Short mmCIF file of C-alpha atoms in Angstrom, two decimals:
data_model
loop_
_atom_site.label_atom_id
_atom_site.label_comp_id
_atom_site.label_asym_id
_atom_site.label_seq_id
_atom_site.Cartn_x
_atom_site.Cartn_y
_atom_site.Cartn_z
CA MET A 78 19.63 -29.81 -45.75
CA SER A 79 18.30 -32.88 -45.82
CA ASN A 80 16.60 -34.37 -49.01
CA LYS A 81 13.57 -34.92 -47.08
CA ARG A 82 13.24 -31.14 -46.17
CA LEU A 83 13.81 -30.20 -50.15
CA SER A 84 10.91 -32.61 -50.98
CA ASN A 85 7.93 -30.82 -52.18
CA ASN A 86 4.95 -30.90 -54.65
CA PHE A 87 6.19 -28.12 -56.84
CA ASP A 88 6.37 -30.19 -60.07
CA LEU A 89 3.17 -31.58 -59.85
CA ILE A 90 1.37 -28.30 -58.83
CA ARG A 91 3.52 -26.88 -62.03
CA LEU A 92 2.14 -29.50 -64.04
CA PHE A 93 -1.39 -28.45 -63.07
CA ALA A 94 -0.70 -25.10 -63.54
CA ALA A 95 0.49 -25.62 -67.08
CA THR A 96 -2.52 -27.75 -67.85
CA GLN A 97 -5.00 -25.21 -66.50
CA VAL A 98 -3.50 -22.84 -68.82
CA ALA A 99 -3.59 -24.91 -71.83
CA PHE A 100 -6.69 -26.06 -71.46
CA CYS A 101 -8.70 -22.86 -70.95
CA HIS A 102 -6.66 -20.94 -73.36
CA SER A 103 -8.02 -23.60 -76.04
CA THR A 104 -11.46 -23.71 -74.72
CA GLU A 105 -12.00 -20.05 -74.42
CA ILE A 106 -10.74 -19.48 -77.92
CA LEU A 107 -12.04 -22.62 -79.99
CA CYS A 108 -15.29 -23.01 -77.99
CA GLY A 109 -16.32 -19.66 -76.77
CA GLN A 110 -19.93 -20.94 -75.60
CA TYR A 111 -17.92 -22.73 -72.56
CA TYR A 112 -16.83 -19.47 -71.44
CA PHE A 113 -19.11 -18.95 -68.82
CA SER A 114 -19.83 -22.98 -68.30
CA GLU A 115 -19.52 -23.94 -64.19
CA TRP A 116 -16.28 -26.28 -64.67
CA LEU A 117 -14.50 -23.70 -66.64
CA GLN A 118 -15.11 -20.84 -64.14
CA PHE A 119 -13.80 -23.58 -61.72
CA LEU A 120 -10.52 -24.00 -63.09
CA LYS A 121 -10.41 -20.35 -63.23
CA LEU A 122 -10.02 -19.82 -59.75
CA PHE A 123 -6.54 -21.75 -59.88
CA PRO A 124 -4.89 -19.42 -62.53
CA GLY A 125 -1.56 -21.08 -63.86
CA VAL A 126 0.67 -17.92 -64.53
CA PRO A 127 0.50 -16.28 -60.94
CA ILE A 128 1.31 -20.16 -59.53
CA PHE A 129 3.94 -20.15 -61.96
CA PHE A 130 5.29 -16.87 -60.69
CA PHE A 131 4.93 -17.50 -57.26
CA ILE A 132 6.61 -20.85 -57.50
CA SER A 133 9.44 -19.33 -59.15
CA GLY A 134 10.12 -16.67 -56.35
CA PHE A 135 10.19 -19.74 -54.14
CA LEU A 136 12.56 -21.98 -55.89
CA ILE A 137 14.89 -19.55 -57.77
CA SER A 138 15.61 -17.70 -54.23
CA LYS A 139 16.25 -20.88 -52.45
CA SER A 140 18.79 -22.09 -55.64
CA PHE A 141 20.53 -18.84 -55.33
CA GLU A 142 21.12 -18.45 -51.53
CA THR A 143 22.32 -21.87 -52.08
CA ASN A 144 24.96 -21.40 -54.69
CA GLN A 145 25.58 -17.36 -55.22
CA ASN A 146 28.21 -18.33 -57.59
CA LEU A 147 26.97 -16.25 -60.67
CA HIS A 148 28.53 -18.22 -63.46
CA ASP A 149 26.47 -20.96 -61.74
CA TYR A 150 23.49 -19.09 -61.60
CA ALA A 151 23.50 -17.94 -65.19
CA ILE A 152 24.39 -21.37 -66.43
CA ASN A 153 21.67 -23.25 -64.58
CA ARG A 154 19.04 -20.72 -65.84
CA ILE A 155 20.21 -20.74 -69.22
CA ILE A 156 20.21 -24.38 -69.97
CA ARG A 157 16.30 -24.66 -68.16
CA ILE A 158 14.93 -22.18 -70.31
CA PHE A 159 16.85 -21.87 -73.73
CA PRO A 160 16.88 -25.18 -75.48
CA ALA A 161 13.62 -26.40 -74.99
CA LEU A 162 12.68 -22.76 -76.03
CA TRP A 163 14.45 -22.79 -79.47
CA ILE A 164 13.56 -26.09 -80.34
CA CYS A 165 9.62 -24.99 -79.75
CA ASN A 166 10.21 -21.99 -81.85
CA PHE A 167 11.45 -23.68 -84.36
CA VAL A 168 8.47 -26.33 -84.59
CA ALA A 169 6.41 -23.54 -84.18
CA ILE A 170 7.13 -21.50 -86.97
CA LEU A 171 7.45 -24.93 -89.01
CA SER A 172 3.63 -25.35 -88.22
CA VAL A 173 3.42 -21.93 -89.80
CA PHE A 174 5.07 -23.31 -92.94
CA VAL A 175 3.39 -26.75 -93.21
CA SER A 176 -0.48 -25.01 -92.71
CA GLY A 177 0.66 -22.72 -96.15
CA TYR A 178 -0.48 -19.54 -94.46
CA LEU A 179 2.77 -18.46 -96.05
CA ASP A 180 2.33 -19.20 -99.39
CA SER A 181 0.25 -16.09 -100.08
CA LYS A 182 3.07 -13.85 -97.97
CA ASN A 183 5.69 -12.33 -99.56
CA VAL A 184 7.89 -12.81 -96.38
CA SER A 185 11.94 -13.27 -96.78
CA PHE A 186 14.15 -15.52 -95.00
CA GLY A 187 15.66 -12.39 -92.95
CA GLN A 188 12.28 -11.67 -91.80
CA ILE A 189 11.51 -15.12 -90.39
CA SER A 190 14.95 -15.13 -88.92
CA VAL A 191 14.57 -12.14 -87.13
CA TRP A 192 11.14 -13.30 -85.59
CA TYR A 193 12.86 -16.64 -84.73
CA LEU A 194 15.62 -14.67 -83.04
CA ALA A 195 13.16 -12.51 -80.98
CA GLN A 196 11.36 -15.20 -79.91
CA SER A 197 14.20 -17.07 -79.17
CA THR A 198 16.11 -14.75 -77.07
CA PHE A 199 13.83 -12.06 -74.52
CA VAL A 200 12.06 -10.15 -76.99
CA GLN A 201 9.51 -12.49 -77.13
CA PHE A 202 6.67 -10.30 -77.24
CA TYR A 203 7.84 -9.10 -80.84
CA ASN A 204 4.97 -9.95 -83.64
CA PRO A 205 5.57 -9.61 -86.96
CA ASP A 206 2.87 -7.82 -89.28
CA PHE A 207 2.71 -10.65 -91.53
CA MET A 208 1.24 -12.87 -88.62
CA ARG A 209 -1.73 -10.94 -87.82
CA ALA A 210 -3.94 -12.68 -89.79
CA TYR A 211 -2.98 -16.32 -88.57
CA GLY A 212 -5.01 -17.96 -85.66
CA VAL A 213 -5.31 -15.13 -83.13
CA GLY A 214 -3.10 -13.34 -84.77
CA VAL A 215 0.39 -14.31 -82.38
CA LEU A 216 1.51 -17.59 -83.02
CA ASN A 217 2.96 -17.94 -78.89
CA GLY A 218 1.56 -15.26 -77.22
CA SER A 219 2.12 -17.16 -74.06
CA LEU A 220 5.77 -16.50 -74.10
CA TRP A 221 5.67 -13.24 -72.61
CA THR A 222 5.67 -14.80 -69.37
CA ILE A 223 9.57 -15.88 -70.29
CA CYS A 224 10.39 -12.13 -71.15
CA VAL A 225 9.24 -11.31 -67.35
CA GLU A 226 10.75 -14.43 -65.95
CA LEU A 227 14.32 -13.75 -67.59
CA GLN A 228 13.69 -10.29 -65.51
CA PHE A 229 12.90 -12.19 -62.17
CA TYR A 230 16.62 -13.99 -62.82
CA ILE A 231 18.66 -10.92 -63.86
CA LEU A 232 16.48 -8.97 -60.66
CA VAL A 233 17.28 -11.74 -57.88
CA PRO A 234 21.01 -11.66 -57.77
CA ILE A 235 21.18 -7.76 -57.81
CA ILE A 236 18.23 -7.89 -55.06
CA TYR A 237 20.52 -9.68 -52.72
CA ARG A 238 23.54 -7.63 -53.49
CA LEU A 239 21.60 -4.78 -52.31
CA LEU A 240 20.40 -6.07 -49.68
CA LYS A 241 23.43 -7.36 -48.01
CA ARG A 242 24.36 -3.14 -47.80
CA VAL A 243 21.38 -3.39 -45.65
CA LYS A 244 21.21 -4.28 -41.89
CA VAL A 245 19.75 -8.00 -41.40
CA GLY A 246 16.34 -6.30 -39.41
CA TYR A 247 15.54 -4.32 -42.76
CA PHE A 248 15.33 -7.47 -45.20
CA LEU A 249 11.83 -7.90 -44.39
CA PRO A 250 10.84 -4.51 -44.75
CA VAL A 251 12.35 -3.83 -48.09
CA ILE A 252 11.15 -6.92 -49.73
CA ILE A 253 7.50 -5.74 -48.28
CA THR A 254 8.56 -2.29 -49.85
CA LEU A 255 9.31 -3.79 -53.51
CA ILE A 256 5.89 -5.80 -53.34
CA ILE A 257 3.60 -3.01 -52.32
CA ILE A 258 5.39 -0.87 -55.29
CA SER A 259 4.69 -3.56 -57.85
CA ILE A 260 1.40 -4.13 -56.60
CA ILE A 261 0.58 -0.65 -57.06
CA CYS A 262 2.09 -0.64 -60.58
CA ASN A 263 -0.10 -4.16 -61.34
CA ARG A 264 -3.25 -2.39 -60.48
CA ILE A 265 -2.68 0.97 -62.19
CA LEU A 266 -1.79 -1.35 -65.42
CA TYR A 267 -5.19 -3.29 -64.92
CA THR A 268 -7.15 0.02 -64.16
CA LEU A 269 -5.68 1.42 -66.95
CA GLU A 270 -6.48 -1.59 -69.50
CA PRO A 271 -9.80 -0.62 -70.98
CA GLU A 272 -8.88 2.63 -72.27
CA TYR A 273 -5.01 1.80 -73.13
CA GLY A 274 -5.03 -2.12 -73.46
CA SER A 275 -4.58 -2.12 -76.96
CA THR A 276 -1.74 0.72 -76.91
CA VAL A 277 1.73 -0.09 -77.61
CA HIS A 278 3.05 1.26 -74.40
CA TRP A 279 0.40 -0.68 -72.67
CA LYS A 280 1.62 -3.93 -74.14
CA LEU A 281 5.26 -3.08 -73.11
CA ILE A 282 4.66 -2.42 -69.81
CA ARG A 283 2.66 -5.44 -69.57
CA VAL A 284 6.04 -7.55 -70.47
CA THR A 285 8.20 -5.51 -67.65
CA PHE A 286 8.97 -7.28 -64.29
CA LEU A 287 7.19 -4.21 -62.61
CA PRO A 288 3.28 -5.55 -62.40
CA TRP A 289 4.35 -9.11 -61.46
CA LEU A 290 7.22 -8.52 -59.18
CA TYR A 291 5.31 -8.83 -56.10
CA MET A 292 4.32 -12.34 -57.41
CA PHE A 293 7.85 -13.53 -57.40
CA LEU A 294 8.77 -11.97 -54.15
CA THR A 295 5.87 -13.56 -52.25
CA GLY A 296 7.34 -16.61 -53.51
CA LEU A 297 10.70 -15.47 -52.31
CA LEU A 298 9.06 -14.35 -48.74
CA PHE A 299 7.59 -17.94 -48.01
CA GLN A 300 10.99 -19.31 -49.12
CA LYS A 301 12.92 -17.09 -46.42
CA TYR A 302 10.20 -16.89 -43.63
CA ILE A 303 7.12 -19.53 -43.85
CA TYR A 304 8.98 -22.25 -44.96
CA LYS A 305 11.16 -22.19 -41.57
CA ARG A 306 8.28 -22.52 -39.42
CA PHE A 307 5.72 -24.76 -41.38
CA ALA A 308 7.84 -26.65 -43.82
CA VAL A 309 5.57 -29.72 -42.99
CA ILE A 310 1.55 -29.00 -43.43
CA SER A 311 -0.94 -31.96 -42.46
CA ASN A 312 -3.89 -32.68 -44.77
CA LYS A 313 -6.09 -31.19 -42.27
CA HIS A 314 -4.34 -27.69 -42.97
CA PHE A 315 -4.16 -28.39 -46.36
CA LEU A 316 -7.96 -29.00 -46.44
CA ILE A 317 -8.91 -26.33 -44.24
CA LEU A 318 -7.17 -24.08 -46.86
CA LEU A 319 -8.82 -25.34 -50.02
CA VAL A 320 -12.05 -25.58 -48.60
CA THR A 321 -11.86 -22.15 -47.27
CA TYR A 322 -10.58 -21.06 -50.60
CA ILE A 323 -13.00 -22.41 -53.18
CA PRO A 324 -16.29 -20.46 -51.82
CA PHE A 325 -13.99 -17.32 -51.35
CA GLY A 326 -13.11 -17.67 -54.94
CA TRP A 327 -16.58 -18.57 -56.13
CA PHE A 328 -17.96 -15.41 -54.39
CA LEU A 329 -15.83 -13.03 -55.62
CA TYR A 330 -15.58 -14.75 -59.33
CA HIS A 331 -19.33 -14.12 -59.46
CA HIS A 332 -18.97 -10.58 -58.61
CA ASN A 333 -17.01 -9.86 -61.06
CA TRP A 334 -13.49 -10.30 -59.55
CA THR A 335 -11.02 -11.06 -62.03
CA PHE A 336 -9.08 -14.63 -61.75
CA ASN A 337 -6.68 -14.45 -64.84
CA ASN A 338 -3.24 -12.95 -65.11
CA GLY A 339 -4.54 -9.56 -63.47
CA VAL A 340 -5.89 -11.38 -60.18
CA SER A 341 -6.45 -9.36 -57.17
CA PRO A 342 -3.71 -9.07 -54.94
CA ILE A 343 -5.98 -10.23 -52.37
CA ILE A 344 -6.45 -13.22 -54.03
CA PHE A 345 -2.93 -13.99 -54.94
CA ILE A 346 -2.16 -14.25 -51.69
CA ALA A 347 -4.97 -16.78 -50.86
CA ILE A 348 -3.70 -18.72 -53.93
CA ALA A 349 0.04 -18.26 -52.65
CA LEU A 350 -1.21 -19.83 -49.38
CA LEU A 351 -2.82 -23.01 -50.75
CA THR A 352 -0.05 -23.46 -53.48
CA TYR A 353 2.71 -23.40 -50.75
CA ALA A 354 0.17 -26.02 -48.34
CA ALA A 355 -0.42 -27.89 -51.52
CA ALA A 356 3.90 -28.19 -52.06
CA HIS A 357 4.23 -29.20 -48.70
CA VAL A 358 1.48 -31.91 -47.42
CA CYS A 359 2.35 -34.89 -48.31
CA PRO A 360 6.05 -33.74 -49.88
CA SER A 361 6.78 -37.25 -51.31
CA LEU A 362 3.84 -37.31 -53.68
CA SER A 363 5.42 -35.62 -56.63
CA GLU A 364 8.29 -37.74 -56.96
CA LYS A 365 6.02 -40.68 -56.46
CA LEU A 366 3.67 -39.96 -59.49
CA LEU A 367 6.14 -38.15 -61.84
CA HIS A 368 9.15 -39.87 -60.79
CA LYS A 369 10.93 -36.41 -61.30
CA ASN A 370 9.75 -35.85 -64.52
CA ASP A 371 8.88 -32.41 -65.18
CA ILE A 372 6.79 -31.68 -68.17
CA SER A 373 4.80 -28.58 -67.10
CA TYR A 374 7.27 -26.24 -69.15
CA GLY A 375 6.77 -28.28 -72.58
CA ILE A 376 2.77 -28.13 -72.08
CA TYR A 377 3.01 -24.39 -71.38
CA ILE A 378 5.33 -23.17 -74.41
CA TYR A 379 3.63 -25.76 -76.71
CA HIS A 380 0.12 -25.20 -76.58
CA MET A 381 -0.66 -21.72 -78.28
CA PRO A 382 0.90 -23.04 -81.30
CA ILE A 383 -0.75 -26.18 -81.42
CA VAL A 384 -4.14 -24.06 -80.59
CA ASN A 385 -3.61 -21.84 -83.70
CA LEU A 386 -3.22 -24.40 -86.00
CA PHE A 387 -6.76 -25.99 -85.15
CA LEU A 388 -7.90 -22.13 -85.21
CA TYR A 389 -6.25 -21.93 -88.81
CA PHE A 390 -7.98 -24.71 -90.18
CA GLY A 391 -11.25 -24.06 -88.65
CA LEU A 392 -11.34 -27.13 -85.93
CA LEU A 393 -13.40 -25.26 -83.62
CA GLY A 394 -16.94 -25.17 -81.26
CA LYS A 395 -16.54 -28.62 -80.20
CA LEU A 396 -15.10 -29.55 -76.99
CA ILE A 397 -13.20 -32.31 -78.20
CA PHE A 398 -10.98 -29.86 -79.62
CA PRO A 399 -9.68 -28.49 -76.33
CA LEU A 400 -8.64 -31.95 -75.02
CA CYS A 401 -7.08 -32.90 -78.15
CA ILE A 402 -4.75 -29.86 -78.22
CA THR A 403 -4.04 -30.26 -74.46
CA ALA A 404 -3.48 -34.08 -75.26
CA LEU A 405 -1.06 -32.79 -78.36
CA ALA A 406 0.66 -30.73 -75.97
CA PHE A 407 1.20 -33.14 -73.23
CA VAL A 408 3.01 -35.36 -76.08
CA PHE A 409 5.24 -32.69 -77.51
CA ALA A 410 5.99 -31.56 -73.63
CA VAL A 411 7.08 -35.51 -73.20
CA ILE A 412 9.20 -35.54 -76.13
CA SER A 413 10.50 -32.27 -74.87
CA TRP A 414 11.44 -33.69 -71.73
CA ARG A 415 13.00 -36.67 -72.71
CA LEU A 416 15.15 -35.52 -75.58
CA ILE A 417 16.24 -31.66 -74.78
CA GLU A 418 15.78 -30.77 -71.23
CA LYS A 419 16.08 -33.84 -69.26
CA PRO A 420 19.83 -34.83 -70.87
CA ILE A 421 20.81 -31.01 -70.72
CA LEU A 422 19.70 -30.47 -67.10
CA LYS A 423 22.65 -33.25 -66.22
CA PHE A 424 24.93 -29.93 -67.24
CA LYS A 425 23.41 -27.74 -64.36
CA LYS A 426 25.91 -26.41 -61.72
CA LYS A 427 25.26 -27.92 -58.49
CA ARG A 428 26.84 -27.23 -55.24
CA ASN A 429 26.18 -28.41 -51.62
CA ALA A 430 23.86 -26.38 -49.76
#
């Protein structure tokens, strides 16, 4: 494939999605009076996490198809996720120490070590009891998606290996069947949330791949089938989708449809179409604006520790605080990209398509 064919705006879209998550989280937590404001409702029409899962399905499946060497695949996934995560977790825990919160807690080094180890491997949903009174009660609740993403990474080689045993004509029906099963799990999960949302079982199911796999596999389907037919999208096509989606989403939002992580599959398909179109209209735009710098991951993993620090010190009620948090997340993300992520990505295993 030519580089031109591979050009897209996914880095730019991920930057938008990470910023959307950071700003919406910080505004809702620190400035609840803005929760129903028109501009915040507009931002919620483009939920960051579903966009991340869709893009991940598109890019990870393409990466695996390009190079199916399991060693290379594992190394590439590990160095993209963990080094920046390890440093972020250290900085986040350090911020708790600096705040003075732990001064009144009888917490041992062993407890801190177990907490750090859980946050830095694949048990990001673990939250020790001694942190329940700090901020929102969870230092970095956004990391639950890391656990889910790691499950996606493990599933990709398994899915492709299993599909090799299936006749070529059955590939699409099998993937669609998996998508339907996942959608059913997702709807059951959120139907049960009002009654069981505070239970451990519900929370554990929420961090499995089952309710989210359909978002990831939708990205895979777009990569395998839609991309081959519509790799080039005009400004006209994108604008039609955008102009159609905004009033459609706005109408559903005001009729109590959810536009957060538990977004309806109907809305998610519309978001996926819009995301795909945005990624392939003027596909060199992202590189021109970002010059291959990808700080979206840093923004996503750093914003909640900053939110909790602001909340702990009572910095809330003013819109300037969410703006400051988003700006600080950008600063930490740039440092993370420059000093950690970008240098280590040079060790990625690459092969020609």
